[in-house]
Coordinates of N, CA and C in Angstrom, one line a residue:
M33 N 80.2 90.3 84.6 CA 79.7 89.7 85.8 C 80.4 90.3 87.0
A34 N 79.7 90.7 88.0 CA 80.3 91.3 89.2 C 81.1 90.2 90.0
E35 N 82.2 90.6 90.6 CA 82.9 89.6 91.3 C 82.2 89.2 92.6
K36 N 82.1 88.0 92.9 CA 81.4 87.5 94.1 C 82.3 87.9 95.4
K37 N 81.7 88.5 96.3 CA 82.4 88.8 97.6 C 82.6 87.6 98.4
N38 N 83.7 87.6 99.1 CA 83.9 86.5 100.1 C 83.1 86.7 101.3
T39 N 83.1 85.7 102.2 CA 82.3 85.8 103.4 C 82.6 87.0 104.3
V40 N 83.9 87.2 104.5 CA 84.4 88.3 105.3 C 83.9 89.6 104.8
A41 N 84.0 89.8 103.5 CA 83.6 91.1 102.9 C 82.1 91.3 103.0
L42 N 81.3 90.2 102.8 CA 79.9 90.3 102.9 C 79.5 90.7 104.4
V43 N 80.1 90.0 105.3 CA 79.8 90.3 106.7 C 80.2 91.7 107.1
W44 N 81.4 92.1 106.6 CA 81.9 93.5 106.9 C 80.8 94.5 106.4
D45 N 80.3 94.3 105.2 CA 79.3 95.3 104.7 C 78.0 95.3 105.5
I46 N 77.7 94.2 106.1 CA 76.5 94.2 107.0 C 76.8 94.8 108.4
A47 N 78.0 94.4 108.9 CA 78.4 94.8 110.3 C 78.8 96.3 110.4
E48 N 79.4 96.8 109.5 CA 80.0 98.2 109.6 C 78.9 99.2 109.9
P49 N 77.8 99.3 109.2 CA 76.8 100.4 109.5 C 76.1 100.1 110.9
L50 N 76.0 98.8 111.2 CA 75.4 98.4 112.5 C 76.3 98.9 113.6
A51 N 77.6 98.7 113.5 CA 78.5 99.1 114.5 C 78.5 100.6 114.7
K52 N 78.5 101.3 113.5 CA 78.4 102.8 113.6 C 77.2 103.3 114.3
D53 N 76.1 102.7 114.0 CA 74.8 103.0 114.7 C 74.9 102.8 116.2
L54 N 75.7 101.9 116.6 CA 75.9 101.6 118.1 C 77.0 102.5 118.7
G55 N 77.6 103.3 117.9 CA 78.7 104.1 118.4 C 80.0 103.4 118.5
L56 N 80.2 102.3 117.7 CA 81.3 101.4 117.7 C 82.1 101.5 116.4
E57 N 83.3 101.1 116.4 CA 84.2 101.0 115.2 C 84.3 99.5 114.9
L58 N 84.0 99.1 113.7 CA 84.3 97.7 113.3 C 85.8 97.6 113.1
W59 N 86.4 96.7 113.9 CA 87.9 96.6 113.8 C 88.3 95.5 112.8
D60 N 87.6 94.4 112.9 CA 87.9 93.3 112.0 C 86.8 92.3 111.9
V61 N 86.8 91.5 110.9 CA 85.9 90.3 110.7 C 86.7 89.2 110.3
R62 N 86.6 88.0 110.9 CA 87.3 86.8 110.5 C 86.3 85.6 110.5
F63 N 86.5 84.8 109.5 CA 85.7 83.6 109.4 C 86.7 82.5 109.3
Q64 N 86.8 81.7 110.4 CA 87.9 80.7 110.5 C 87.4 79.4 111.0
K65 N 88.0 78.4 110.4 CA 87.7 77.0 110.8 C 88.8 76.6 111.9
E66 N 88.3 76.0 113.0 CA 89.2 75.5 114.0 C 88.7 74.1 114.3
G67 N 89.5 73.1 114.0 CA 89.0 71.7 114.1 C 87.9 71.5 113.2
A68 N 86.8 71.0 113.7 CA 85.6 70.7 112.8 C 84.6 71.9 112.8
N69 N 84.9 72.9 113.6 CA 84.0 74.0 113.8 C 84.4 75.3 113.1
W70 N 83.4 76.1 112.6 CA 83.6 77.4 112.0 C 83.2 78.5 113.0
F71 N 84.0 79.6 113.0 CA 83.7 80.7 113.8 C 83.7 82.0 113.0
L72 N 82.6 82.8 113.2 CA 82.5 84.1 112.6 C 82.8 85.0 113.8
R73 N 84.0 85.7 113.6 CA 84.4 86.6 114.7 C 84.4 88.0 114.2
I74 N 83.7 88.8 115.0 CA 83.5 90.2 114.7 C 84.2 91.0 115.9
F75 N 85.2 91.8 115.5 CA 85.9 92.6 116.5 C 85.5 94.0 116.4
I76 N 85.1 94.6 117.6 CA 84.6 96.0 117.7 C 85.5 96.7 118.6
D77 N 85.4 98.1 118.5 CA 86.2 98.9 119.4 C 85.5 100.3 119.5
K78 N 85.9 101.0 120.5 CA 85.5 102.4 120.6 C 86.5 103.1 121.5
E79 N 86.4 104.4 121.5 CA 87.3 105.2 122.3 C 87.0 104.9 123.8
G80 N 88.1 104.6 124.5 CA 87.9 104.2 125.9 C 87.7 102.7 126.1
G81 N 87.5 101.9 125.0 CA 87.4 100.5 125.1 C 85.9 100.1 125.1
I82 N 85.7 98.8 124.9 CA 84.4 98.3 124.9 C 84.1 97.5 126.1
N83 N 82.8 97.2 126.4 CA 82.4 96.3 127.5 C 81.5 95.2 127.0
I84 N 81.1 94.4 127.9 CA 80.3 93.3 127.5 C 78.9 93.7 126.9
D85 N 78.4 94.8 127.4 CA 77.1 95.3 126.8 C 77.3 95.7 125.3
D86 N 78.5 96.3 125.0 CA 78.7 96.6 123.6 C 78.7 95.3 122.7
C87 N 79.4 94.3 123.2 CA 79.4 93.0 122.5 C 78.0 92.4 122.4
V88 N 77.3 92.4 123.4 CA 75.9 91.9 123.4 C 75.0 92.7 122.4
N89 N 75.1 94.0 122.4 CA 74.4 94.9 121.5 C 74.7 94.6 120.1
M90 N 76.0 94.5 119.8 CA 76.4 94.2 118.4 C 76.0 92.8 118.0
S91 N 76.1 91.9 118.8 CA 75.6 90.5 118.5 C 74.1 90.5 118.2
H92 N 73.3 91.2 119.0 CA 71.9 91.3 118.8 C 71.6 92.0 117.5
A93 N 72.3 93.1 117.2 CA 72.1 93.9 116.0 C 72.4 93.1 114.8
I94 N 73.4 92.3 114.8 CA 73.8 91.6 113.5 C 73.0 90.2 113.3
D95 N 72.5 89.7 114.4 CA 71.8 88.4 114.2 C 70.7 88.4 113.1
G96 N 69.8 89.3 113.2 CA 68.7 89.3 112.2 C 69.2 89.5 110.8
P97 N 70.0 90.5 110.5 CA 70.5 90.7 109.2 C 71.3 89.5 108.6
L98 N 72.1 88.8 109.5 CA 72.8 87.6 109.1 C 71.9 86.5 108.7
D99 N 70.8 86.4 109.5 CA 69.8 85.3 109.3 C 69.1 85.6 108.0
E100 N 68.8 86.9 107.8 CA 68.0 87.3 106.6 C 68.8 87.1 105.3
L101 N 70.0 87.6 105.3 CA 70.9 87.5 104.1 C 71.4 86.1 103.9
D102 N 71.7 85.4 105.0 CA 72.2 84.1 105.0 C 73.4 83.9 104.1
P103 N 74.5 84.7 104.3 CA 75.7 84.6 103.5 C 76.6 83.4 103.7
I104 N 76.3 82.7 104.8 CA 77.2 81.6 105.2 C 76.5 80.3 105.1
E105 N 77.0 79.4 104.3 CA 76.3 78.1 104.0 C 76.4 77.1 105.2
Q106 N 77.6 77.0 105.8 CA 77.8 76.0 106.9 C 77.4 76.6 108.2
S107 N 77.2 75.7 109.2 CA 76.9 76.2 110.5 C 78.2 76.8 111.1
Y108 N 78.0 77.8 112.0 CA 79.1 78.5 112.6 C 78.7 79.1 113.9
S109 N 79.6 79.5 114.7 CA 79.4 80.2 116.0 C 79.8 81.6 115.8
L110 N 78.9 82.5 116.2 CA 79.2 83.9 116.1 C 79.8 84.4 117.4
Q111 N 80.9 85.1 117.3 CA 81.6 85.7 118.5 C 81.9 87.1 118.2
V112 N 81.5 88.0 119.2 CA 81.7 89.4 119.1 C 82.6 89.8 120.3
S113 N 83.7 90.5 120.0 CA 84.7 90.8 121.1 C 85.5 92.0 120.7
S114 N 86.3 92.4 121.7 CA 87.3 93.5 121.5 C 88.5 92.9 120.8
P115 N 89.2 93.8 120.0 CA 90.5 93.3 119.5 C 91.5 93.1 120.6
G116 N 91.3 93.6 121.8 CA 92.1 93.3 123.0 C 93.4 94.1 123.0
I117 N 94.1 93.9 124.1 CA 95.4 94.5 124.2 C 96.4 93.7 123.3
E118 N 97.5 94.4 122.9 CA 98.4 93.8 121.9 C 97.6 93.4 120.7
R119 N 96.7 94.3 120.3 CA 95.9 94.0 119.1 C 96.7 93.9 117.9
E120 N 96.3 93.0 117.0 CA 96.9 92.7 115.7 C 96.5 93.8 114.7
L121 N 97.5 94.4 114.1 CA 97.2 95.4 113.0 C 97.2 94.6 111.7
V122 N 96.0 94.7 111.0 CA 95.8 93.9 109.8 C 95.4 94.8 108.6
R123 N 94.4 95.6 108.9 CA 93.9 96.5 107.8 C 94.6 97.8 107.7
D124 N 94.5 98.5 106.6 CA 95.2 99.7 106.4 C 94.9 100.7 107.5
F125 N 93.7 100.9 107.9 CA 93.3 101.9 108.9 C 93.9 101.6 110.2
H126 N 94.2 100.3 110.5 CA 94.9 99.9 111.8 C 96.3 100.5 111.8
F127 N 97.0 100.4 110.7 CA 98.4 100.9 110.7 C 98.4 102.4 110.8
E128 N 97.5 103.0 110.0 CA 97.4 104.5 110.0 C 97.0 105.0 111.4
K129 N 96.1 104.4 112.1 CA 95.7 104.8 113.4 C 96.8 104.8 114.4
Y130 N 97.7 103.8 114.3 CA 98.7 103.6 115.3 C 100.1 104.0 114.9
L131 N 100.2 104.9 113.9 CA 101.5 105.5 113.6 C 102.1 106.1 114.9
G132 N 103.4 105.9 115.2 CA 104.0 106.5 116.3 C 103.9 105.6 117.6
E133 N 103.2 104.5 117.5 CA 103.1 103.6 118.6 C 104.1 102.4 118.6
K134 N 104.4 101.8 119.7 CA 105.3 100.7 119.8 C 104.6 99.5 119.3
V135 N 105.3 98.7 118.5 CA 104.8 97.5 117.9 C 105.8 96.3 118.0
M136 N 105.3 95.1 117.9 CA 106.1 93.9 117.8 C 105.8 93.3 116.4
V137 N 106.8 92.9 115.7 CA 106.7 92.3 114.4 C 107.3 90.9 114.4
R138 N 106.5 89.9 114.0 CA 107.0 88.5 113.8 C 106.9 88.2 112.3
F139 N 108.1 87.9 111.7 CA 108.1 87.6 110.3 C 107.9 86.1 110.1
I140 N 107.3 85.8 108.9 CA 107.1 84.4 108.5 C 108.4 83.7 108.4
H141 N 109.4 84.3 107.7 CA 110.7 83.8 107.6 C 111.7 84.8 108.2
A142 N 112.8 84.3 108.6 CA 113.8 85.2 109.2 C 114.1 86.4 108.3
F143 N 114.1 87.6 108.8 CA 114.3 88.8 108.1 C 115.6 89.4 108.7
E144 N 116.6 89.5 107.9 CA 117.9 90.0 108.4 C 118.4 89.2 109.6
G145 N 118.1 87.9 109.5 CA 118.6 86.9 110.5 C 117.8 86.7 111.7
K146 N 116.6 87.4 111.9 CA 115.8 87.3 113.0 C 114.3 87.2 112.5
R147 N 113.5 86.6 113.4 CA 112.0 86.6 113.1 C 111.3 87.7 113.9
D148 N 111.8 88.1 115.1 CA 111.0 88.9 116.0 C 111.7 90.3 116.1
Y149 N 111.0 91.4 116.0 CA 111.5 92.7 116.1 C 110.5 93.6 116.9
K150 N 111.1 94.6 117.6 CA 110.3 95.5 118.4 C 110.7 96.9 117.9
G151 N 109.8 97.8 117.9 CA 110.1 99.2 117.6 C 108.9 100.1 117.5
T152 N 109.0 101.2 116.9 CA 107.9 102.2 116.7 C 107.5 102.2 115.3
L153 N 106.2 102.1 115.1 CA 105.6 102.2 113.8 C 105.7 103.6 113.2
R154 N 106.5 103.8 112.2 CA 106.8 105.1 111.7 C 106.1 105.5 110.4
E155 N 106.0 104.5 109.5 CA 105.3 104.8 108.2 C 104.5 103.6 107.8
Y156 N 103.4 103.9 107.0 CA 102.6 102.9 106.4 C 102.1 103.5 105.1
D157 N 102.3 102.7 104.0 CA 101.9 103.2 102.7 C 101.5 102.0 101.8
N158 N 100.2 101.7 101.6 CA 99.8 100.7 100.7 C 100.4 99.3 101.0
G159 N 100.5 98.9 102.3 CA 101.0 97.6 102.6 C 102.5 97.6 103.0
N160 N 103.1 98.7 102.7 CA 104.6 98.8 103.1 C 104.7 99.5 104.4
V161 N 105.4 98.9 105.3 CA 105.5 99.3 106.7 C 107.0 99.6 107.0
T162 N 107.2 100.7 107.8 CA 108.5 101.0 108.3 C 108.4 101.1 109.8
V163 N 109.3 100.4 110.5 CA 109.4 100.4 111.9 C 110.7 100.9 112.3
E164 N 110.8 101.8 113.2 CA 112.1 102.3 113.8 C 112.4 101.4 115.0
L165 N 113.5 100.6 114.8 CA 113.8 99.7 115.8 C 114.4 100.4 117.1
D166 N 114.4 99.7 118.2 CA 114.9 100.3 119.4 C 116.3 100.8 119.3
D167 N 117.1 100.3 118.4 CA 118.5 100.7 118.3 C 118.6 101.9 117.3
G168 N 117.4 102.4 116.8 CA 117.4 103.5 115.9 C 117.4 103.2 114.4
R169 N 117.7 101.9 114.0 CA 117.6 101.5 112.6 C 116.2 101.5 112.1
G170 N 116.0 101.7 110.8 CA 114.7 101.6 110.2 C 114.6 100.2 109.6
L171 N 113.4 99.6 109.8 CA 113.2 98.2 109.2 C 111.9 98.4 108.3
S172 N 112.1 98.2 107.0 CA 111.0 98.4 106.0 C 110.7 97.0 105.4
F173 N 109.4 96.8 105.3 CA 108.9 95.5 104.8 C 107.5 95.6 104.3
N174 N 107.0 94.6 103.5 CA 105.6 94.6 103.2 C 104.9 93.8 104.2
K175 N 103.7 94.2 104.6 CA 103.0 93.5 105.7 C 102.7 92.0 105.4
K176 N 102.7 91.6 104.1 CA 102.5 90.2 103.8 C 103.7 89.4 104.2
E177 N 104.9 90.0 104.5 CA 106.0 89.2 104.9 C 106.0 88.9 106.4
A178 N 105.1 89.5 107.1 CA 105.0 89.3 108.5 C 103.9 88.3 108.9
S179 N 104.2 87.5 109.9 CA 103.1 86.7 110.5 C 102.1 87.6 111.2
Y180 N 102.6 88.6 111.9 CA 101.8 89.6 112.5 C 102.6 90.8 112.8
V181 N 101.8 91.9 113.0 CA 102.3 93.1 113.6 C 101.3 93.4 114.6
K182 N 101.7 93.5 115.9 CA 100.8 93.8 117.0 C 101.3 95.0 117.8
L183 N 100.4 95.7 118.5 CA 100.8 96.7 119.4 C 101.6 96.1 120.5
D184 N 102.6 96.8 121.0 CA 103.4 96.3 122.1 C 103.0 97.0 123.3
D185 N 102.0 96.4 124.0 CA 101.5 97.1 125.2 C 102.3 96.7 126.5
F186 N 103.2 95.7 126.4 CA 103.8 95.2 127.6 C 105.4 95.1 127.4
G187 N 105.9 95.7 126.4 CA 107.4 95.8 126.3 C 108.0 94.6 125.7
G188 N 107.4 93.8 124.8 CA 108.1 92.8 124.1 C 107.4 91.5 123.9
F189 N 108.1 90.5 123.4 CA 107.5 89.2 123.1 C 107.5 88.4 124.4
N190 N 106.4 87.6 124.4 CA 106.3 86.6 125.5 C 107.3 85.5 125.2
E191 N 108.0 85.1 126.2 CA 109.0 84.0 126.0 C 108.5 82.7 125.5
N192 N 107.2 82.5 125.7 CA 106.6 81.2 125.3 C 106.1 81.2 123.9
E193 N 106.1 82.4 123.2 CA 105.6 82.4 121.8 C 106.6 81.8 120.9

Protein backbone atom coordinates (compact mmCIF):
# COMPACT_ATOMS: atom_id res chain seq x y z
CA MET A 1 0.00 0.00 0.00
CA ALA A 2 1.36 3.43 -0.91
CA GLU A 3 2.26 5.77 1.90
CA LYS A 4 -0.33 8.49 2.43
CA LYS A 5 1.11 11.95 1.83
CA ASN A 6 0.70 14.57 4.50
CA THR A 7 -1.13 17.83 3.83
CA VAL A 8 2.02 19.85 3.12
CA ALA A 9 3.29 17.29 0.58
CA LEU A 10 -0.10 17.14 -1.16
CA VAL A 11 -0.35 20.92 -1.39
CA TRP A 12 3.29 21.15 -2.56
CA ASP A 13 2.50 18.78 -5.42
CA ILE A 14 -0.45 20.96 -6.45
CA ALA A 15 1.27 24.32 -5.96
CA GLU A 16 4.68 23.71 -7.52
CA PRO A 17 3.60 23.39 -11.18
CA LEU A 18 1.17 26.30 -10.76
CA ALA A 19 3.96 28.49 -9.39
CA LYS A 20 6.26 27.51 -12.27
CA ASP A 21 3.53 28.38 -14.79
CA LEU A 22 3.34 31.84 -13.20
CA GLY A 23 7.13 32.29 -13.36
CA LEU A 24 7.47 31.80 -9.60
CA GLU A 25 9.47 29.52 -7.34
CA LEU A 26 7.59 27.64 -4.65
CA TRP A 27 9.63 28.41 -1.52
CA ASP A 28 7.66 26.58 1.16
CA VAL A 29 4.26 25.28 2.23
CA ARG A 30 3.15 25.21 5.85
CA PHE A 31 -0.08 24.01 7.41
CA GLN A 32 -0.20 25.36 10.95
CA LYS A 33 -2.70 25.70 13.75
CA GLU A 34 -2.67 28.98 15.64
CA GLY A 35 -5.14 29.10 18.48
CA ALA A 36 -8.39 27.66 17.18
CA ASN A 37 -7.60 28.47 13.53
CA TRP A 38 -5.73 26.58 10.80
CA PHE A 39 -3.62 28.37 8.18
CA LEU A 40 -2.33 27.04 4.88
CA ARG A 41 0.64 29.23 4.05
CA ILE A 42 2.22 29.13 0.62
CA PHE A 43 5.47 31.03 0.22
CA ILE A 44 6.55 32.03 -3.29
CA ASP A 45 9.60 33.80 -4.65
CA LYS A 46 11.20 34.94 -7.90
CA GLU A 47 14.33 36.72 -8.99
CA GLY A 48 13.99 40.36 -8.00
CA GLY A 49 11.29 39.59 -5.42
CA ILE A 50 7.56 39.18 -5.59
CA ASN A 51 4.76 41.73 -5.42
CA ILE A 52 1.12 41.67 -4.39
CA ASP A 53 0.03 40.71 -7.92
CA ASP A 54 2.19 37.57 -7.75
CA CYS A 55 0.50 36.62 -4.47
CA VAL A 56 -2.98 37.27 -5.87
CA ASN A 57 -2.23 35.32 -9.05
CA MET A 58 -0.91 32.34 -7.07
CA SER A 59 -3.89 32.44 -4.74
CA HIS A 60 -6.31 32.44 -7.68
CA ALA A 61 -4.38 29.70 -9.46
CA ILE A 62 -4.46 27.33 -6.49
CA ASP A 63 -8.02 27.97 -5.28
CA GLY A 64 -9.72 25.75 -7.86
CA PRO A 65 -7.33 22.79 -7.62
CA LEU A 66 -7.49 22.87 -3.80
CA ASP A 67 -11.28 22.92 -3.87
CA GLU A 68 -11.37 20.10 -6.43
CA LEU A 69 -8.88 17.79 -4.70
CA ASP A 70 -10.09 18.82 -1.21
CA PRO A 71 -6.97 17.51 0.61
CA ILE A 72 -7.74 19.33 3.87
CA GLU A 73 -10.60 18.18 6.09
CA GLN A 74 -10.89 21.15 8.45
CA SER A 75 -11.60 24.74 7.55
CA TYR A 76 -8.52 26.92 7.06
CA SER A 77 -7.37 30.29 5.79
CA LEU A 78 -5.16 30.38 2.72
CA GLN A 79 -2.28 32.85 2.79
CA VAL A 80 0.16 33.39 -0.08
CA SER A 81 3.22 35.51 0.59
CA SER A 82 6.93 36.06 0.11
CA PRO A 83 9.41 34.26 2.37
CA GLY A 84 10.50 37.81 3.20
CA ILE A 85 13.77 39.24 4.35
CA GLU A 86 15.74 37.17 6.83
CA ARG A 87 14.00 34.20 5.25
CA GLU A 88 14.18 30.91 7.06
CA LEU A 89 16.15 28.17 5.34
CA VAL A 90 14.27 24.88 5.73
CA ARG A 91 14.45 22.75 2.61
CA ASP A 92 17.60 21.35 1.03
CA PHE A 93 17.39 23.69 -1.96
CA HIS A 94 17.23 26.71 0.38
CA PHE A 95 20.60 25.85 1.89
CA GLU A 96 22.14 25.03 -1.49
CA LYS A 97 20.90 28.31 -3.00
CA TYR A 98 22.40 30.45 -0.24
CA LEU A 99 25.84 28.89 0.18
CA GLY A 100 28.29 31.74 0.82
CA GLU A 101 25.64 34.01 2.37
CA LYS A 102 25.50 35.37 5.92
CA VAL A 103 23.15 33.46 8.23
CA MET A 104 21.88 33.45 11.80
CA VAL A 105 21.47 30.15 13.61
CA ARG A 106 19.43 29.64 16.76
CA PHE A 107 19.79 26.23 18.38
CA ILE A 108 17.07 24.39 20.27
CA HIS A 109 19.52 23.72 23.09
CA ALA A 110 22.78 25.51 23.83
CA PHE A 111 25.47 24.38 21.41
CA GLU A 112 29.00 24.87 22.73
CA GLY A 113 27.54 27.09 25.47
CA LYS A 114 25.41 29.39 23.28
CA ARG A 115 22.13 29.25 21.40
CA ASP A 116 22.71 32.04 18.85
CA TYR A 117 25.44 32.17 16.21
CA LYS A 118 26.18 34.29 13.13
CA GLY A 119 28.40 33.45 10.21
CA THR A 120 28.63 32.43 6.58
CA LEU A 121 26.90 29.33 5.26
CA ARG A 122 29.80 27.28 3.87
CA GLU A 123 28.54 23.72 3.35
CA TYR A 124 25.33 21.76 3.21
CA ASP A 125 25.06 18.02 2.70
CA ASN A 126 21.95 15.97 3.42
CA GLY A 127 20.88 17.99 6.48
CA ASN A 128 24.41 18.64 7.75
CA VAL A 129 25.29 22.32 7.86
CA THR A 130 28.63 24.07 8.26
CA VAL A 131 28.75 27.75 9.12
CA GLU A 132 31.99 29.72 9.24
CA LEU A 133 31.63 31.93 12.31
CA ASP A 134 32.69 35.56 12.27
CA ASP A 135 35.83 34.61 14.25
CA GLY A 136 36.83 32.11 11.53
CA ARG A 137 35.88 28.91 13.40
CA GLY A 138 33.73 26.32 11.67
CA LEU A 139 30.46 25.27 13.30
CA SER A 140 28.99 21.99 12.00
CA PHE A 141 25.58 20.63 12.99
CA ASN A 142 22.52 18.85 11.69
CA LYS A 143 19.72 21.25 10.78
CA LYS A 144 17.37 19.32 13.11
CA GLU A 145 19.43 20.68 16.03
CA ALA A 146 18.54 24.26 15.12
CA SER A 147 15.35 26.13 15.94
CA TYR A 148 16.05 28.01 12.73
CA VAL A 149 18.64 29.06 10.21
CA LYS A 150 17.79 32.41 8.61
CA LEU A 151 19.50 34.74 6.19
CA ASP A 152 21.22 37.56 8.06
CA ASP A 153 20.08 40.59 6.11
CA PHE A 154 20.64 43.12 8.90
CA GLY A 155 23.77 42.03 10.75
CA GLY A 156 22.54 39.92 13.62
CA PHE A 157 19.91 38.98 16.08
CA ASN A 158 17.15 41.26 17.24
CA GLU A 159 17.69 42.02 20.92
CA ASN A 160 14.01 41.24 21.60
CA GLU A 161 14.18 37.67 20.23
